[in-house]
Short mmCIF file of C-alpha atoms and ligand atoms in Angstrom, two decimals:
data_model
loop_
_atom_site.label_atom_id
_atom_site.label_comp_id
_atom_site.label_asym_id
_atom_site.label_seq_id
_atom_site.Cartn_x
_atom_site.Cartn_y
_atom_site.Cartn_z
CA MET A 314 -2.51 -62.16 87.59
CA GLU A 315 -3.81 -59.18 85.67
CA LEU A 316 -3.24 -56.98 88.69
CA HIS A 317 0.40 -57.97 88.68
CA ASP A 318 1.00 -57.59 84.97
CA ALA A 319 1.46 -61.29 84.20
CA ASN A 320 2.07 -62.47 80.64
CA PRO A 321 -1.22 -61.93 78.74
CA PHE A 322 -0.99 -65.31 76.97
CA LYS A 323 -0.67 -67.05 80.30
CA ILE A 324 -3.63 -65.12 81.71
CA LYS A 325 -5.70 -66.13 78.71
CA SER A 326 -4.83 -69.80 78.99
CA VAL A 327 -5.65 -69.89 82.72
CA ALA A 328 -8.97 -68.09 82.14
CA ASN A 329 -9.81 -70.44 79.28
CA ALA A 330 -8.98 -73.54 81.35
CA ALA A 331 -11.05 -72.24 84.30
CA PHE A 332 -13.99 -71.69 81.95
CA LYS A 333 -13.70 -75.19 80.45
CA VAL A 334 -13.32 -76.89 83.84
CA ASP A 335 -16.34 -75.00 85.13
CA LYS A 336 -18.43 -76.34 82.24
CA LEU A 337 -17.41 -79.99 82.68
CA PRO A 338 -20.41 -82.28 83.17
CA TYR A 339 -18.61 -84.15 86.02
CA PRO A 340 -16.78 -83.06 89.20
CA ILE A 341 -13.05 -82.65 88.79
CA ALA A 342 -12.09 -83.82 92.29
CA GLY A 343 -10.57 -87.28 92.34
CA LYS A 344 -9.29 -87.15 88.74
CA THR A 345 -5.70 -88.25 88.16
CA PHE A 346 -3.02 -86.07 86.62
CA ALA A 347 -3.28 -88.04 83.35
CA GLU A 348 -7.03 -87.50 83.21
CA LEU A 349 -6.70 -83.79 83.97
CA GLU A 350 -4.08 -83.31 81.28
CA LYS A 351 -6.46 -84.65 78.64
CA ILE A 352 -9.22 -82.12 79.38
CA ASP A 353 -9.61 -79.69 76.51
CA GLY A 354 -7.76 -76.44 77.27
CA VAL A 355 -5.86 -77.74 80.30
CA GLY A 356 -2.54 -79.30 79.22
CA LYS A 357 0.42 -80.38 81.28
CA SER A 358 1.38 -77.29 83.22
CA LEU A 359 -2.16 -76.37 84.25
CA ALA A 360 -2.93 -80.01 85.14
CA GLY A 361 -0.08 -79.71 87.63
CA LYS A 362 -1.62 -76.58 89.14
CA ILE A 363 -5.05 -78.19 89.37
CA SER A 364 -3.61 -81.27 91.11
CA GLU A 365 -1.80 -78.99 93.54
CA LEU A 366 -5.08 -77.19 94.24
CA LEU A 367 -7.01 -80.43 94.69
CA GLU A 368 -4.39 -81.93 97.00
CA THR A 369 -3.40 -78.95 99.14
CA GLY A 370 -6.45 -76.70 98.78
CA THR A 371 -4.33 -73.86 97.42
CA MET A 372 -1.56 -72.99 94.93
CA VAL A 373 1.85 -71.57 95.80
CA GLU A 374 1.72 -69.18 92.84
CA MET A 375 -1.72 -67.90 93.81
CA ASP A 376 -0.69 -67.44 97.45
CA GLU A 377 2.30 -65.41 96.33
CA LEU A 378 0.10 -63.14 94.22
CA LEU A 379 -2.39 -62.76 97.05
CA SER A 380 0.32 -61.88 99.53
CA LYS A 381 1.44 -59.04 97.25
CA THR A 382 -2.12 -57.64 97.00
CA PRO A 383 -3.74 -55.55 99.75
CA SER A 384 -7.03 -57.12 100.88
CA GLY A 385 -8.91 -53.92 99.99
CA VAL A 386 -7.71 -54.25 96.41
CA ILE A 387 -9.01 -57.81 96.25
CA GLU A 388 -12.32 -56.53 97.61
CA MET A 389 -12.45 -53.99 94.77
CA MET A 390 -12.46 -56.87 92.29
CA GLY A 391 -15.98 -57.63 93.53
CA ILE A 392 -17.38 -54.27 92.43
CA LYS A 393 -19.68 -54.52 89.46
CA GLY A 394 -18.43 -52.60 86.44
CA ILE A 395 -14.69 -52.71 86.97
CA GLY A 396 -12.54 -55.61 85.85
CA PRO A 397 -9.00 -56.44 86.93
CA LYS A 398 -7.41 -54.06 84.38
CA LYS A 399 -9.25 -51.10 85.86
CA VAL A 400 -8.58 -52.25 89.42
CA ALA A 401 -4.87 -52.35 88.52
CA ILE A 402 -5.00 -48.72 87.34
CA ILE A 403 -6.96 -47.64 90.41
CA TRP A 404 -4.47 -49.32 92.70
CA GLN A 405 -1.17 -48.61 90.97
CA ASP A 406 -1.77 -45.26 89.26
CA LEU A 407 -4.15 -43.64 91.71
CA GLY A 408 -2.74 -45.23 94.86
CA ILE A 409 -6.19 -46.30 96.09
CA GLU A 410 -6.11 -49.39 98.28
CA ASN A 411 -9.67 -50.06 99.41
CA VAL A 412 -13.32 -49.63 98.51
CA GLY A 413 -13.85 -46.71 100.86
CA GLU A 414 -11.03 -44.71 99.33
CA LEU A 415 -12.33 -45.57 95.87
CA PHE A 416 -15.79 -44.28 96.77
CA TYR A 417 -14.34 -41.05 98.06
CA ALA A 418 -12.19 -40.72 94.94
CA CYS A 419 -15.35 -41.02 92.81
CA ASN A 420 -16.92 -38.20 94.80
CA GLU A 421 -13.76 -36.13 94.44
CA ASN A 422 -13.85 -36.76 90.73
CA ARG A 423 -10.48 -38.41 90.65
CA LEU A 424 -11.37 -41.36 88.41
CA VAL A 425 -12.30 -39.28 85.38
CA GLU A 426 -8.70 -38.55 84.55
CA ALA A 427 -7.42 -42.11 84.82
CA LYS A 428 -6.64 -44.17 81.74
CA GLY A 429 -9.72 -45.97 80.37
CA PHE A 430 -12.14 -44.21 82.72
CA GLY A 431 -14.64 -41.43 82.12
CA LEU A 432 -17.49 -39.69 83.85
CA LYS A 433 -19.84 -42.59 83.11
CA THR A 434 -17.55 -45.32 84.49
CA GLN A 435 -16.93 -43.18 87.57
CA ASP A 436 -20.67 -42.83 88.07
CA ASP A 437 -21.29 -46.56 87.63
CA VAL A 438 -18.56 -47.41 90.12
CA ARG A 439 -19.94 -44.93 92.62
CA LYS A 440 -23.44 -46.39 92.32
CA ALA A 441 -22.17 -49.96 92.62
CA ILE A 442 -20.31 -49.06 95.83
CA GLU A 443 -23.30 -47.18 97.24
CA PHE A 444 -25.34 -50.30 96.68
CA THR A 445 -22.95 -52.51 98.68
CA MET A 446 -22.62 -49.90 101.44
CA ASP A 447 -26.39 -49.81 101.82
CA SER A 448 -26.65 -53.56 101.98
CA HIS A 449 -25.00 -53.63 105.41
CA GLY A 450 -28.14 -52.02 106.82
CA LYS A 451 -26.48 -48.79 107.94
CA PHE A 452 -26.80 -45.57 105.99
CA LEU A 453 -25.22 -42.17 105.89
CA TYR A 454 -27.73 -39.57 107.09
CA ALA A 455 -27.39 -37.81 103.74
CA ARG A 456 -28.35 -40.97 101.85
CA VAL A 457 -31.70 -41.36 103.60
CA GLU A 458 -32.68 -37.77 104.25
CA ALA A 459 -34.80 -37.17 101.14
CA GLU A 460 -36.62 -40.48 101.30
CA ALA A 461 -37.31 -40.08 105.02
CA HIS A 462 -38.91 -36.69 104.41
CA ASP A 463 -40.97 -38.11 101.53
CA LEU A 464 -42.26 -40.84 103.81
CA ILE A 465 -43.32 -38.49 106.59
CA GLN A 466 -45.08 -36.26 104.03
CA GLN A 467 -47.04 -39.26 102.76
CA ILE A 468 -48.04 -40.19 106.30
CA LYS A 469 -49.11 -36.62 107.01
CA SER A 470 -51.33 -36.67 103.95
CA ILE A 471 -52.97 -39.92 105.07
CA PHE A 472 -53.54 -38.54 108.59
CA PRO A 473 -54.16 -34.80 108.16
CA ASP A 474 -55.37 -34.53 111.77
CA GLY A 475 -52.65 -36.77 113.16
CA MET A 476 -49.42 -35.77 114.85
CA VAL A 477 -46.31 -37.30 113.37
CA GLU A 478 -42.59 -36.73 113.88
CA PHE A 479 -39.30 -38.56 113.50
CA THR A 480 -37.65 -39.89 116.64
CA GLY A 481 -34.40 -41.68 117.42
CA GLU A 482 -31.19 -41.35 115.41
CA PHE A 483 -32.74 -39.43 112.57
CA ARG A 484 -34.29 -36.75 114.78
CA ARG A 485 -31.05 -36.51 116.74
CA LEU A 486 -29.25 -35.83 113.42
CA CYS A 487 -26.89 -38.76 113.87
CA GLU A 488 -24.34 -39.13 111.08
CA ILE A 489 -25.22 -42.79 110.56
CA ILE A 490 -28.75 -44.16 110.61
CA SER A 491 -29.47 -47.83 111.25
CA LYS A 492 -33.24 -47.51 111.64
CA LEU A 493 -35.71 -44.75 110.81
CA THR A 494 -38.19 -44.39 113.66
CA MET A 495 -41.22 -42.16 114.09
CA VAL A 496 -44.28 -41.77 116.24
CA LEU A 497 -47.82 -41.20 114.99
CA GLY A 498 -50.41 -39.79 117.35
CA SER A 499 -54.09 -40.03 116.44
CA ARG A 500 -57.50 -39.91 118.03
CA ASP A 501 -58.09 -43.60 117.44
CA GLN A 502 -54.92 -45.63 117.72
CA SER A 503 -56.32 -48.83 116.21
CA ILE A 504 -57.82 -47.16 113.14
CA ALA A 505 -54.52 -45.41 112.45
CA PHE A 506 -52.64 -48.64 112.99
CA ASN A 507 -54.78 -50.55 110.49
CA THR A 508 -54.81 -47.76 107.93
CA LEU A 509 -51.03 -47.65 107.99
CA LEU A 510 -50.78 -51.43 107.87
CA HIS A 511 -52.78 -51.54 104.66
CA SER A 512 -51.12 -48.53 103.03
CA ASP A 513 -48.33 -48.67 100.48
CA VAL A 514 -46.04 -46.07 102.03
CA MET A 515 -43.28 -48.66 102.52
CA SER A 516 -42.42 -52.17 101.38
CA ASN A 517 -42.41 -55.24 103.67
CA ILE A 518 -45.02 -53.70 105.98
CA ALA A 519 -45.60 -55.84 109.06
CA ALA A 520 -47.62 -55.39 112.27
CA HIS A 521 -46.17 -55.65 115.77
CA GLU A 522 -47.70 -54.88 119.17
CA ASN A 523 -47.98 -51.10 118.95
CA HIS A 524 -45.78 -50.39 115.96
CA ILE A 525 -45.49 -51.09 112.27
CA THR A 526 -42.26 -51.93 110.50
CA GLY A 527 -41.32 -51.68 106.86
CA LYS A 528 -38.53 -50.72 104.51
CA LEU A 529 -37.65 -47.72 102.40
CA VAL A 530 -36.78 -48.24 98.73
CA ASN A 531 -33.09 -47.94 99.61
CA GLY A 532 -33.47 -50.77 102.15
CA LEU A 533 -33.45 -48.80 105.41
CA GLU A 534 -35.62 -50.29 108.14
CA VAL A 535 -38.51 -48.16 109.35
CA GLU A 536 -40.48 -48.41 112.59
CA ILE A 537 -43.60 -46.34 113.21
CA THR A 538 -45.16 -46.36 116.67
CA CYS A 539 -48.88 -45.56 116.83
CA VAL A 540 -50.27 -43.99 119.99
CA GLU A 541 -53.32 -42.05 121.06
CA LYS A 542 -52.79 -38.30 120.88
CA ARG A 543 -52.64 -37.83 124.63
CA TYR A 544 -49.58 -40.07 124.86
CA TYR A 545 -47.86 -38.55 121.82
CA TYR A 546 -45.41 -36.13 123.46
CA LYS A 547 -44.31 -38.60 126.11
CA GLU A 548 -43.61 -41.19 123.40
CA LEU A 549 -41.86 -38.61 121.23
CA PHE A 550 -39.61 -37.65 124.14
CA VAL A 551 -38.86 -41.22 125.18
CA GLN A 552 -38.03 -42.34 121.64
CA THR A 553 -35.92 -39.31 120.72
CA GLY A 554 -33.18 -38.99 123.31
CA ASN A 555 -30.68 -41.78 123.76
CA GLU A 556 -31.38 -44.09 126.65
CA GLU A 557 -29.13 -42.31 129.13
CA HIS A 558 -30.55 -38.89 128.30
CA VAL A 559 -34.16 -40.00 128.74
CA LYS A 560 -33.35 -41.64 132.06
CA VAL A 561 -31.47 -38.64 133.42
CA VAL A 562 -34.36 -36.29 132.58
CA LEU A 563 -37.12 -38.61 133.87
CA ASP A 564 -35.21 -39.24 137.11
CA ARG A 565 -35.42 -35.52 137.89
CA ILE A 566 -39.20 -35.51 137.71
CA THR A 567 -41.39 -36.21 140.70
CA GLY A 568 -45.02 -36.92 140.06
CA ASP A 569 -46.92 -37.88 136.94
CA ILE A 570 -46.03 -36.92 133.37
CA ASP A 571 -47.85 -39.62 131.44
CA GLN A 572 -49.81 -37.19 129.29
CA PRO A 573 -47.71 -34.04 128.86
CA GLU A 574 -48.98 -31.43 126.38
CA SER A 575 -45.55 -30.81 124.91
CA GLU A 576 -41.93 -31.90 125.22
CA GLU A 577 -41.14 -28.50 126.74
CA ILE A 578 -43.34 -29.38 129.71
CA ILE A 579 -41.33 -32.53 130.36
CA TYR A 580 -38.09 -30.52 130.53
CA LYS A 581 -39.76 -27.83 132.60
CA LYS A 582 -40.94 -30.40 135.14
CA ALA A 583 -37.37 -31.69 135.26
CA GLY A 584 -36.16 -28.18 136.07
CA LEU A 585 -34.48 -27.79 132.70
CA ASP A 586 -34.60 -25.55 129.66
CA PHE A 587 -35.85 -27.29 126.54
CA ILE A 588 -33.03 -29.34 125.01
CA LEU A 589 -33.14 -29.61 121.21
CA PRO A 590 -33.32 -33.18 119.85
CA GLU A 591 -29.80 -33.09 118.34
CA LEU A 592 -28.31 -32.44 121.79
CA ARG A 593 -30.10 -35.29 123.54
CA GLU A 594 -27.09 -37.57 123.90
CA GLY A 595 -26.45 -38.63 127.48
CA SER A 596 -26.18 -35.87 130.05
CA ALA A 597 -23.86 -33.65 128.00
CA TYR A 598 -26.15 -30.60 128.08
CA ILE A 599 -28.09 -31.22 131.28
CA GLY A 600 -25.87 -28.83 133.26
CA LYS A 601 -26.27 -26.06 130.72
CA ALA A 602 -30.04 -26.64 130.54
CA GLU A 603 -30.15 -26.32 134.31
CA SER A 604 -28.26 -23.03 134.35
CA ASN A 605 -30.05 -21.38 131.39
CA SER A 606 -26.90 -21.48 129.32
CA LEU A 607 -27.69 -23.76 126.40
CA PRO A 608 -25.95 -22.61 123.20
CA ALA A 609 -27.97 -20.94 120.42
CA LEU A 610 -27.06 -23.48 117.76
CA ILE A 611 -25.64 -22.35 114.45
CA THR A 612 -27.83 -22.29 111.32
CA LEU A 613 -27.03 -22.29 107.61
CA ARG A 614 -27.94 -18.60 107.40
CA ASP A 615 -25.12 -17.79 109.82
CA LEU A 616 -22.49 -18.85 107.29
CA LYS A 617 -21.10 -15.88 105.39
CA GLY A 618 -18.55 -17.67 103.28
CA THR A 619 -16.93 -20.98 102.52
CA LEU A 620 -13.31 -22.05 102.95
CA HIS A 621 -11.50 -25.18 101.67
CA ASN A 622 -12.69 -25.80 98.11
CA HIS A 623 -11.11 -27.19 94.94
CA SER A 624 -11.17 -26.02 91.33
CA THR A 625 -9.92 -27.24 87.97
CA TRP A 626 -6.45 -26.14 89.08
CA SER A 627 -6.25 -29.45 90.98
CA ASP A 628 -8.97 -32.13 91.04
CA GLY A 629 -12.17 -30.06 90.89
CA ILE A 630 -14.72 -29.91 88.09
CA ASN A 631 -15.45 -26.16 87.98
CA THR A 632 -13.18 -23.19 87.46
CA VAL A 633 -12.41 -20.67 90.19
CA GLU A 634 -14.71 -18.20 88.44
CA GLU A 635 -17.60 -20.69 88.19
CA MET A 636 -17.21 -21.59 91.85
CA SER A 637 -17.14 -17.89 92.80
CA LEU A 638 -20.22 -16.94 90.81
CA TYR A 639 -22.15 -19.84 92.31
CA CYS A 640 -21.21 -18.74 95.84
CA ARG A 641 -22.03 -15.10 95.16
CA ASP A 642 -25.19 -15.44 93.08
CA GLU A 643 -26.81 -18.69 94.19
CA LEU A 644 -25.68 -19.01 97.80
CA LYS A 645 -25.44 -15.26 98.52
CA LEU A 646 -22.11 -15.67 100.27
CA GLU A 647 -19.53 -12.92 100.75
CA TYR A 648 -16.35 -14.90 100.15
CA LEU A 649 -14.82 -18.11 98.87
CA GLY A 650 -11.59 -19.71 100.03
CA MET A 651 -9.86 -21.68 97.27
CA CYS A 652 -7.76 -24.53 98.60
CA ASP A 653 -6.52 -26.69 95.78
CA HIS A 654 -4.21 -29.59 96.57
CA SER A 655 -0.53 -28.97 97.18
CA LYS A 656 2.32 -30.38 95.16
CA SER A 657 2.80 -33.72 96.96
CA ALA A 658 -0.79 -34.73 96.19
CA PHE A 659 0.24 -35.98 92.74
CA TYR A 660 -2.89 -38.18 92.44
CA ALA A 661 -5.03 -35.05 92.71
CA ARG A 662 -2.87 -32.96 90.39
CA GLY A 663 -1.49 -30.90 93.26
CA LEU A 664 -0.14 -27.46 92.37
CA SER A 665 3.53 -26.89 91.57
CA ILE A 666 5.00 -23.62 92.83
CA GLU A 667 4.59 -22.23 89.33
CA SER A 668 0.89 -23.14 89.26
CA VAL A 669 0.38 -21.54 92.68
CA LEU A 670 1.74 -18.26 91.35
CA GLN A 671 -0.41 -18.50 88.21
CA GLN A 672 -3.51 -19.25 90.25
CA HIS A 673 -2.79 -16.22 92.43
CA GLU A 674 -2.68 -14.05 89.31
CA GLU A 675 -6.03 -15.43 88.22
CA ILE A 676 -7.52 -14.77 91.67
CA ASP A 677 -6.19 -11.19 91.69
CA HIS A 678 -7.81 -10.67 88.32
CA LEU A 679 -11.14 -12.17 89.43
CA ASN A 680 -11.14 -10.14 92.63
CA LYS A 681 -11.00 -6.97 90.55
CA LYS A 682 -13.76 -8.23 88.29
CA LEU A 683 -16.25 -9.61 90.85
CA SER A 684 -17.97 -6.87 92.75
CA GLY A 685 -19.24 -7.49 96.25
CA PHE A 686 -17.33 -10.73 96.60
CA HIS A 687 -13.85 -11.84 97.56
CA ILE A 688 -11.77 -14.91 96.80
CA PHE A 689 -9.15 -15.82 99.39
CA LYS A 690 -5.94 -17.50 98.29
CA GLY A 691 -5.69 -20.70 100.22
CA ILE A 692 -4.12 -24.09 99.74
CA GLU A 693 -4.84 -27.52 101.15
CA SER A 694 -1.29 -28.35 102.06
CA ASP A 695 -0.47 -31.98 102.55
CA ILE A 696 0.93 -32.74 105.97
CA LEU A 697 3.99 -34.76 105.00
CA TYR A 698 5.00 -37.86 106.91
CA ASP A 699 7.26 -35.89 109.25
CA GLY A 700 4.52 -33.32 109.94
CA SER A 701 5.96 -30.56 107.79
CA LEU A 702 3.95 -28.60 105.21
CA ASP A 703 4.36 -28.97 101.48
CA TYR A 704 6.04 -25.73 100.26
CA PRO A 705 8.99 -23.62 101.38
CA ASP A 706 8.14 -20.72 103.71
CA GLU A 707 8.49 -18.06 101.00
CA ILE A 708 5.59 -19.72 99.13
CA LEU A 709 3.55 -20.52 102.25
CA LYS A 710 3.56 -16.86 103.27
CA ARG A 711 1.90 -15.85 100.00
CA PHE A 712 -1.37 -17.52 100.93
CA ASP A 713 -4.16 -15.77 102.84
CA PHE A 714 -4.74 -18.96 104.81
CA ILE A 715 -3.67 -22.60 104.84
CA VAL A 716 -5.64 -25.76 105.49
CA ALA A 717 -3.26 -28.53 106.52
CA SER A 718 -4.47 -32.10 105.93
CA VAL A 719 -3.11 -35.63 105.88
CA HIS A 720 -3.73 -37.50 102.62
CA SER A 721 -0.98 -40.09 102.38
CA ILE A 722 0.43 -42.88 104.54
CA LEU A 723 -2.69 -43.16 106.65
CA LYS A 724 -1.54 -46.30 108.42
CA MET A 725 -0.08 -44.88 111.61
CA ASP A 726 -0.38 -45.71 115.26
CA GLU A 727 -1.92 -43.16 117.61
CA GLU A 728 1.40 -41.79 118.80
CA LYS A 729 2.73 -41.21 115.29
CA ALA A 730 -0.55 -39.75 113.97
CA THR A 731 -0.86 -37.41 116.95
CA SER A 732 2.69 -36.13 116.75
CA ARG A 733 2.42 -35.73 112.96
CA LEU A 734 -0.68 -33.55 113.39
CA ILE A 735 0.77 -31.57 116.27
CA LYS A 736 3.89 -30.76 114.27
CA ALA A 737 1.65 -29.33 111.52
CA ILE A 738 -0.49 -27.47 114.09
CA GLU A 739 2.65 -25.85 115.52
CA ASN A 740 3.65 -24.60 112.08
CA PRO A 741 2.93 -20.84 112.18
CA PHE A 742 1.52 -20.98 108.63
CA THR A 743 -1.27 -23.43 109.51
CA THR A 744 -4.65 -21.69 109.79
CA ILE A 745 -7.01 -24.67 109.79
CA LEU A 746 -6.49 -28.35 110.54
CA GLY A 747 -8.34 -30.20 107.73
CA HIS A 748 -10.37 -33.43 108.25
CA PRO A 749 -8.40 -34.40 111.41
CA THR A 750 -8.69 -38.20 111.24
CA GLY A 751 -9.06 -38.93 107.52
CA ARG A 752 -12.06 -41.16 108.21
CA LEU A 753 -14.62 -42.11 105.56
CA LEU A 754 -17.83 -43.04 107.35
CA LEU A 755 -19.00 -46.63 106.86
CA SER A 756 -15.98 -47.38 104.74
CA ARG A 757 -12.66 -46.41 106.27
CA ASN A 758 -11.72 -45.80 109.89
CA GLY A 759 -9.61 -42.75 110.45
CA TYR A 760 -6.09 -43.05 111.80
CA PRO A 761 -6.27 -43.11 115.60
CA ILE A 762 -5.47 -39.78 117.28
CA ASP A 763 -5.31 -38.53 120.83
CA TYR A 764 -8.16 -36.04 120.44
CA LYS A 765 -7.39 -34.12 123.61
CA LYS A 766 -3.75 -33.58 122.71
CA VAL A 767 -4.62 -32.49 119.17
CA ILE A 768 -7.35 -30.11 120.33
CA ASP A 769 -5.16 -28.72 123.11
CA ALA A 770 -2.41 -28.06 120.55
CA CYS A 771 -4.89 -26.19 118.34
CA ALA A 772 -5.94 -24.10 121.32
CA GLU A 773 -2.33 -23.27 122.13
CA ASN A 774 -1.36 -22.41 118.57
CA ASN A 775 -4.53 -20.61 117.58
CA VAL A 776 -5.39 -23.13 114.88
CA VAL A 777 -9.00 -23.60 113.76
CA ILE A 778 -10.33 -27.15 113.38
CA GLU A 779 -12.33 -28.06 110.31
CA ILE A 780 -15.69 -29.75 110.42
CA ASN A 781 -15.43 -31.29 106.99
CA ALA A 782 -19.02 -31.15 105.73
CA ASN A 783 -18.77 -33.96 103.21
CA PRO A 784 -21.36 -36.47 104.52
CA LEU A 785 -18.75 -39.21 104.23
CA ARG A 786 -16.32 -37.39 106.49
CA LEU A 787 -18.04 -35.11 109.06
CA ASP A 788 -14.59 -34.94 110.63
CA LEU A 789 -13.92 -33.46 113.36
CA ASP A 790 -16.37 -35.87 114.92
CA TRP A 791 -19.24 -34.07 116.71
CA ARG A 792 -18.41 -35.91 119.94
CA TRP A 793 -15.36 -33.62 120.25
CA HIS A 794 -16.88 -30.26 119.34
CA LYS A 795 -17.88 -29.50 122.91
CA TYR A 796 -14.38 -30.14 124.24
CA ALA A 797 -12.86 -28.01 121.47
CA LEU A 798 -15.25 -25.15 122.26
CA GLU A 799 -14.50 -25.39 125.96
CA LYS A 800 -10.81 -25.10 125.15
CA GLY A 801 -11.47 -21.93 123.16
CA VAL A 802 -10.88 -23.50 119.75
CA TRP A 803 -12.74 -22.14 116.72
CA LEU A 804 -14.36 -24.52 114.23
CA SER A 805 -14.93 -24.01 110.51
CA ILE A 806 -17.66 -25.68 108.45
CA ASN A 807 -15.87 -26.57 105.22
CA PRO A 808 -17.61 -28.29 102.32
CA ASP A 809 -14.36 -29.39 100.61
CA ALA A 810 -16.34 -28.83 97.38
CA HIS A 811 -14.90 -30.28 94.20
CA ARG A 812 -17.75 -28.90 92.07
CA LYS A 813 -20.40 -26.22 92.46
CA GLU A 814 -22.97 -28.58 93.95
CA GLY A 815 -20.42 -29.63 96.56
CA PHE A 816 -21.10 -26.38 98.42
CA LEU A 817 -24.53 -27.75 99.30
CA ASP A 818 -22.82 -30.19 101.68
CA MET A 819 -22.54 -27.26 104.08
CA HIS A 820 -26.09 -28.26 105.06
CA TYR A 821 -24.69 -31.53 106.50
CA GLY A 822 -21.84 -29.63 108.12
CA ILE A 823 -24.41 -27.44 109.86
CA LEU A 824 -26.47 -30.42 111.07
CA VAL A 825 -23.46 -32.13 112.60
CA ALA A 826 -22.09 -28.86 114.03
CA ARG A 827 -25.44 -28.30 115.75
CA LYS A 828 -25.19 -31.79 117.13
CA GLY A 829 -21.76 -30.90 118.44
CA GLY A 830 -23.17 -27.75 120.08
CA LEU A 831 -21.56 -25.15 117.80
CA TYR A 832 -22.80 -21.54 117.85
CA LYS A 833 -22.07 -18.86 115.30
CA GLU A 834 -19.73 -16.83 117.52
CA ARG A 835 -17.13 -19.60 117.31
CA CYS A 836 -17.48 -20.61 113.70
CA LEU A 837 -14.76 -19.16 111.46
CA ASN A 838 -16.87 -18.91 108.33
CA SER A 839 -19.66 -17.14 110.19
CA LEU A 840 -17.37 -14.13 110.20
CA SER A 841 -18.22 -11.40 107.71
CA LEU A 842 -15.78 -10.65 104.87
CA GLN A 843 -14.29 -7.77 106.80
CA GLU A 844 -13.96 -9.75 110.01
CA ILE A 845 -12.35 -12.76 108.41
CA SER A 846 -9.93 -10.57 106.42
CA SER A 847 -8.60 -9.10 109.62
CA TYR A 848 -8.59 -12.54 111.23
CA PHE A 849 -6.31 -13.87 108.47
CA ASP A 850 -4.12 -10.76 108.60
CA LYS A 851 -3.70 -11.09 112.32
CA LYS A 852 -2.84 -14.79 112.11
CA ALA A 853 -0.25 -14.05 109.43
CA GLY A 854 1.22 -11.26 111.52
CA ARG A 855 0.07 -8.64 109.02
CA GLY A 856 -2.59 -7.04 111.17
ZN1 LIG B 2041 -8.35 -33.24 101.89
ZN1 LIG B 2042 -9.88 -30.88 100.08
#
């Protein structure tokens, strides 16, 4: 009722009656209308509603309200720390319709500005959602990374002569982790096993045949396999690659490899170059390992700048100058691409044409002031429902580069979503396609797209595809990087930072780009300042 702005007196009387009924010392089922009416706080009209509920199991008025409320909004009512009034603001003023979008909005700092909210409420909401996300047993890589490394350090200090390494999803740098696995090699397997069993490195420690299970503080399941040192590398190999990968490699080996002295030896015996753990998914890189043509995977040091970031001009926390100084002085980068939201993104205070021109003046001024660093004028232009960009051409041509992204009306079938994206890709002003599916990992599926068609269109129109480095997005999905690279498409590792610390997400962008097989020669923001300047000029027909 509060969500739909019902009369406050009516809301109060219903809440009061519900409270009183709940406290009755006897069950209410089976009571007659006359008996119900006499209950303190109930009265005639509510007695009617209660009878209706008891007889039919529901109430027409309630069903009507429910039918007008998206299920995601109802789910939000279950989040600790926000009552119906706040949910109403989140839904109606901010246009957020489910828990996943709300979580992302907290990370993008969008709640702070809303009526009755502040930094603290936003933080509480974010933590409450994180808690429920974790309780499903699956975790974002970024949410378990620090604790996983702490755990392995503790184990190393207990077994200074032991050999220990992560395996499975975590070692393969998967974006979602459902179990943290590792292998511990020691001279005496049973001593190690018992030492670990009686340690306090995890909670819920339990013994199984050759492994020990437990839980991290955040609830993630852990499984540690104990083996004698001579079996360590075989176990490490078998547990790291996915099932298909391990089988394909082992099938190529004739003879015995029960006690290899390294993982490299296993690949060598299979007639392959060493395949890094993050690439051990199926047989994707077997051919390249056979022909000595595995990619030299990109590293964080290869990144020379950062594109697609927000400032206080739209929904960011830091000013353009603060963002620039952080990139120049802390991260030692050569350039920053500012991409505040465009005018249709009203919920994120998207820039009017006037604000765009003012921001450009500010950037010109800063570019004169900041030595050894350059700020590029970009915009994150909404892709409107018909696939067009958000400003008239005479404004679009003023930008150095344009990231085009979908932010509204995400409910589309594959055909509509694909054609909407392709229309934007074909726009000559589009430089980069931003977060191609709009997904929020573990909380919102992206709209369905025909990946091949979208990637092919980018190849044809010379449009770069973003790898959005926010650990919730990691979109373009790594499973499509290889295809994009084969088609000649460039990728760009974009943090989509809404505050200075947001730049640090580039670390997760790098991990997932490595998993996708990206190398620096095809990453847009691996270009030096000079190289990327001429790249933008050429794309805009200026060079
Ligand atoms: Zn965006
Ligand atoms: Zn953005």
